[in-house]
mmCIF file of C-alpha atoms and ligand atoms in Angstrom:
data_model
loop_
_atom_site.group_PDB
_atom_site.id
_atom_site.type_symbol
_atom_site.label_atom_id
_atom_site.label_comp_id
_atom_site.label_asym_id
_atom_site.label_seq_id
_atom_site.Cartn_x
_atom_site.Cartn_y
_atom_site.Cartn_z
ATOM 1 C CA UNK A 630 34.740 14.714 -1.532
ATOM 2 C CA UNK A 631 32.085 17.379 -0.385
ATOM 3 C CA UNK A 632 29.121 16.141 1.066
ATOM 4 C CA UNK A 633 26.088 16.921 -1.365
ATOM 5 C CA UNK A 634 23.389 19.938 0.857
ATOM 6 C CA UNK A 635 20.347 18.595 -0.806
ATOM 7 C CA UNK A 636 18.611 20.917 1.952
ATOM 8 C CA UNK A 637 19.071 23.594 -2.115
ATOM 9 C CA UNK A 638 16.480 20.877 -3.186
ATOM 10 C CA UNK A 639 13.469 22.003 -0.200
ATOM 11 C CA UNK A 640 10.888 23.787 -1.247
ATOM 12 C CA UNK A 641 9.174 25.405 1.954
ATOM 13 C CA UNK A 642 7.491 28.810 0.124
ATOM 14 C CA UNK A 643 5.428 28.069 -2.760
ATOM 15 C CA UNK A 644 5.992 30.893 -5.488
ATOM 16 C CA UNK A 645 2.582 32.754 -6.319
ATOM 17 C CA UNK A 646 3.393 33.166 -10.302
ATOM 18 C CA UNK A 647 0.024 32.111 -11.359
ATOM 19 C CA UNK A 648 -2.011 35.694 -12.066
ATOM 20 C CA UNK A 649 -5.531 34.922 -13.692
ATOM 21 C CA UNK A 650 -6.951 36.983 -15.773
ATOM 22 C CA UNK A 651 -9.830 37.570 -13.301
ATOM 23 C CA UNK A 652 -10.547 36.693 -9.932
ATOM 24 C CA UNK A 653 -12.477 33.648 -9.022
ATOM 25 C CA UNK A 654 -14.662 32.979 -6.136
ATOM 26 C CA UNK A 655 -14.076 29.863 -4.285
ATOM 27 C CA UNK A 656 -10.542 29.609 -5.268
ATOM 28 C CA UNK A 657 -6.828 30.512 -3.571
ATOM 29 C CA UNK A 658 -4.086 31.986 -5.810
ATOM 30 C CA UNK A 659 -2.649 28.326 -7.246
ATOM 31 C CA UNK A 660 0.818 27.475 -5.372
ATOM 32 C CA UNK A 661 3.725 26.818 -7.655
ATOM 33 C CA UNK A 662 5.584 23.848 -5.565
ATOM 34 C CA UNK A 663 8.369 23.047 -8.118
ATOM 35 C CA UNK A 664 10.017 24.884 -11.117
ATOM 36 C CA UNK A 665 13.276 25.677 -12.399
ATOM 37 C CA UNK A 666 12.387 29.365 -10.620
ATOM 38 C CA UNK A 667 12.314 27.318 -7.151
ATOM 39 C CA UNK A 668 14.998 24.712 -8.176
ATOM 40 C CA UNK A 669 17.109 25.863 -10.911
ATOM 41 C CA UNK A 670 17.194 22.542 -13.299
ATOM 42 C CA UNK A 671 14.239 20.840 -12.222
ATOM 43 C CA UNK A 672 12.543 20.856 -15.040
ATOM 44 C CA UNK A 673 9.486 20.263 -13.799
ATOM 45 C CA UNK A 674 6.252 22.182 -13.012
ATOM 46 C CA UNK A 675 3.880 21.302 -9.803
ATOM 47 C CA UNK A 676 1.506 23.423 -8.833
ATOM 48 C CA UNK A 677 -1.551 23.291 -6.704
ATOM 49 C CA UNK A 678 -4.992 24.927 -5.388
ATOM 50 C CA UNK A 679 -7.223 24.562 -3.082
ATOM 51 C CA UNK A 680 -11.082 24.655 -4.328
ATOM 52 C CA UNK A 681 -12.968 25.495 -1.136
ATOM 53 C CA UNK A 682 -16.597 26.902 -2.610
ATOM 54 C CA UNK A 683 -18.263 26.429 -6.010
ATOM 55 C CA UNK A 684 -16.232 28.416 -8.444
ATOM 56 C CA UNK A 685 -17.476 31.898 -9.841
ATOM 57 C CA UNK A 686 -16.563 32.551 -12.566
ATOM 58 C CA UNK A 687 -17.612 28.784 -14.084
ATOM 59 C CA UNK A 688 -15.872 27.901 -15.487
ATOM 60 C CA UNK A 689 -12.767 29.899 -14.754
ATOM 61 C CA UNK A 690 -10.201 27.260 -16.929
ATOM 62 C CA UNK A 691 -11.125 27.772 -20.919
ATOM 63 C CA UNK A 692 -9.636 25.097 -23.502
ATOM 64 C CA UNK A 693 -5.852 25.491 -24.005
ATOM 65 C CA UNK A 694 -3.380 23.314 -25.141
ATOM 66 C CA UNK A 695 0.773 22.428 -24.025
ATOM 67 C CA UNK A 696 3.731 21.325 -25.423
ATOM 68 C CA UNK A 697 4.235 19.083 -22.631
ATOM 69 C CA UNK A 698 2.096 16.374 -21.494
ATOM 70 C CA UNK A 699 0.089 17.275 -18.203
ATOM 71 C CA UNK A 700 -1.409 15.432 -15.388
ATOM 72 C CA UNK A 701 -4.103 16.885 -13.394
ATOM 73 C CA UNK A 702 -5.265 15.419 -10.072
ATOM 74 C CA UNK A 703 -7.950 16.164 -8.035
ATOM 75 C CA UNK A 704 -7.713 15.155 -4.684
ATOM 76 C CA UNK A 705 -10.661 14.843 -1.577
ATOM 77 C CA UNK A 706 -9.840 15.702 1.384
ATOM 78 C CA UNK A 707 -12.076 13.973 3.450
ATOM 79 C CA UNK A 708 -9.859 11.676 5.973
ATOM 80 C CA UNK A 709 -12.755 9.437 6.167
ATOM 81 C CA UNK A 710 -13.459 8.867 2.060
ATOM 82 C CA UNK A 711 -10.180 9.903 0.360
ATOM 83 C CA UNK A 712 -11.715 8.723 -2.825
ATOM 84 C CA UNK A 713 -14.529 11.196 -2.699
ATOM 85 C CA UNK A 714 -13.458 14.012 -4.138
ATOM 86 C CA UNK A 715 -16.262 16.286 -2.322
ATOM 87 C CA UNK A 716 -17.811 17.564 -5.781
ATOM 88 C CA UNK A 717 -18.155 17.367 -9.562
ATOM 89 C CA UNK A 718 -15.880 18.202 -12.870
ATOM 90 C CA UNK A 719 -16.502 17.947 -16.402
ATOM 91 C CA UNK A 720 -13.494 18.246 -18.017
ATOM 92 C CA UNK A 721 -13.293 18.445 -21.654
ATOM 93 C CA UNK A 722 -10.349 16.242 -22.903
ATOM 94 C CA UNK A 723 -9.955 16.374 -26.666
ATOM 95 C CA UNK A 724 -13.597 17.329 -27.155
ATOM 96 C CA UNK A 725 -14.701 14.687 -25.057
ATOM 97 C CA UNK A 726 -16.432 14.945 -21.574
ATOM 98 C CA UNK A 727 -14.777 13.620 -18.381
ATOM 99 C CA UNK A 728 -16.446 13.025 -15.249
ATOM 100 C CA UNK A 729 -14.687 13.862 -12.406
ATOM 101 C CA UNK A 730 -16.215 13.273 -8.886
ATOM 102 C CA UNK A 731 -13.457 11.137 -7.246
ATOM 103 C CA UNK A 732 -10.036 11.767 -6.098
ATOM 104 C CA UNK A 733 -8.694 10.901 -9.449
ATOM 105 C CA UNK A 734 -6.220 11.859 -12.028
ATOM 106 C CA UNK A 735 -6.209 12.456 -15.631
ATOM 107 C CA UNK A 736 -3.043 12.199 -17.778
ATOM 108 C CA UNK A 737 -3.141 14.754 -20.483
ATOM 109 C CA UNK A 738 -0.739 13.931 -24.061
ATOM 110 C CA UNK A 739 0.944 17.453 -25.297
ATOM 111 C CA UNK A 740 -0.938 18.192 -27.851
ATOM 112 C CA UNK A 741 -4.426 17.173 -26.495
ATOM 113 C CA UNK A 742 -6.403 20.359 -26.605
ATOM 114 C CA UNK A 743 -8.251 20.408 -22.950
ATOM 115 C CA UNK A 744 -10.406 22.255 -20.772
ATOM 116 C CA UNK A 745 -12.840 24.163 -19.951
ATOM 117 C CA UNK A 746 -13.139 22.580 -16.945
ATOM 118 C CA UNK A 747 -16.791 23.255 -15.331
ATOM 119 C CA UNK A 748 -17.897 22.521 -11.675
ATOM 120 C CA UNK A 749 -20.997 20.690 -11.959
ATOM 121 C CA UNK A 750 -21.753 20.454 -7.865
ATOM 122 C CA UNK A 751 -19.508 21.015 -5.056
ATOM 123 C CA UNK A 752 -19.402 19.813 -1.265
ATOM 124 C CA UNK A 753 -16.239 19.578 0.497
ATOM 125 C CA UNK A 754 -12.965 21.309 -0.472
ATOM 126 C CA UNK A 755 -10.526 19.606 -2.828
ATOM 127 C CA UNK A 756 -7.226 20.160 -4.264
ATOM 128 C CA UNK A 757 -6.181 20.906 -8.325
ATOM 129 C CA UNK A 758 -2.940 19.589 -8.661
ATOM 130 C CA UNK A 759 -0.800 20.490 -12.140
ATOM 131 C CA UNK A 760 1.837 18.369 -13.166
ATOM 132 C CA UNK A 761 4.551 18.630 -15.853
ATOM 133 C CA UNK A 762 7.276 16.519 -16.330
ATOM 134 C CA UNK A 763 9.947 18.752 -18.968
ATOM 135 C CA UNK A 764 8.235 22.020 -18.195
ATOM 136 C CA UNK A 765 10.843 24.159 -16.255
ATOM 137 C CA UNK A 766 9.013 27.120 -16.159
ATOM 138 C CA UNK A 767 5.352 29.186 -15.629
ATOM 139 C CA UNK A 768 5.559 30.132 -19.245
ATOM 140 C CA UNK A 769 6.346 26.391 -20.957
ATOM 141 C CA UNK A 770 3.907 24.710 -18.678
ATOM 142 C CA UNK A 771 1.324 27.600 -18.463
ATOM 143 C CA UNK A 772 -0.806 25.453 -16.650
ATOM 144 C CA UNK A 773 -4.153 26.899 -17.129
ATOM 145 C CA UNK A 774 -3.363 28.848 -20.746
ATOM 146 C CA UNK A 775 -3.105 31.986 -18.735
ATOM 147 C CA UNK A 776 0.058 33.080 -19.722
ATOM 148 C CA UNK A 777 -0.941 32.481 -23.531
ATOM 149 C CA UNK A 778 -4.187 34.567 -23.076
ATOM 150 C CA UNK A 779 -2.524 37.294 -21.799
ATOM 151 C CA UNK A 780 0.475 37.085 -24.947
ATOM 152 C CA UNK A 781 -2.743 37.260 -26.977
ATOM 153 C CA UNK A 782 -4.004 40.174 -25.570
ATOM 154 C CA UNK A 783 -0.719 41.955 -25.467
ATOM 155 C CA UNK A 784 -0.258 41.571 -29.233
ATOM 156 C CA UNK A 785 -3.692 42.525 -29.719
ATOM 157 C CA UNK A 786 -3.209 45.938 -28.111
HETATM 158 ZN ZN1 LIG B 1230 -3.628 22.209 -19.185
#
């Protein structure tokens, strides 16, 4: 029998496939680290960004909604505090305010209208991390209701 090459199952360059609607200050372009694009089958959808200044537009994430259920981690990155996430989130879950000022993560049922999210103070850069489990691709996870918006606007003319 064949060995299996699992080296198919590296991913080593992130796809770019996130486009915002705008550009936003003290953000990268978000890194897509695992989709059925990267890994045919997968389906799953990982993506990250680094936040690395107080966000301009802010917020820059407006309430959406998925068919999948989402976790979203924020992560420090201070090798010293790992916990502290190096500023402050509010992040409107269901119509209720979450604090978020601590490496943390927040597990999101499909369904669960979300965002905006709204940087309340920042210090030290920190990563967004998206994660859904059944979502093969950018337009069933549509992490940040981008894709959505942009349908919208399309049918609106
Ligand atoms: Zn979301």
């Amino acid at each position: 029998m064949p060995k299996k090459d699992y080296t198919k199952y590296l991913v080593s360059k992130p796809a770019y496939e996130v486009t915002p609607d705008f550009e936003v200050k003290g953000r990268r372009p978000a890194m897509t680290l695992m989709s059925n694009n990267l890994i045919p089958g997968a389906n799953m959808y990982i993506e990250t960004g680094w936040v690395f200044g107080m966000p301009d537009p802010n917020p820059h994430i407006q309430e959406h909604v998925h068919d999948y259920d989402e976790i979203v981690i924020h992560l420090g990155t201070d090798p010293d505090h790992q916990e502290d996430l190096g500023g402050e989130i509010e992040f409107m879950v269901g119509g209720q305010p979450l604090t978020i000022n601590k490496t943390s993560a927040v597990y999101v049922p499909k369904g669960v209208k979300h965002g905006p999210l709204t940087w309340k103070k920042y210090s030290r850069p920190h990563l967004e991390f998206t994660i859904m489990i059944g979502a093969g691709s950018l337009a069933e996870a549509d992490p940040g209701g981008h894709e959505k918006r942009k349908e919208g606007k399309k049918n609106n003319g």
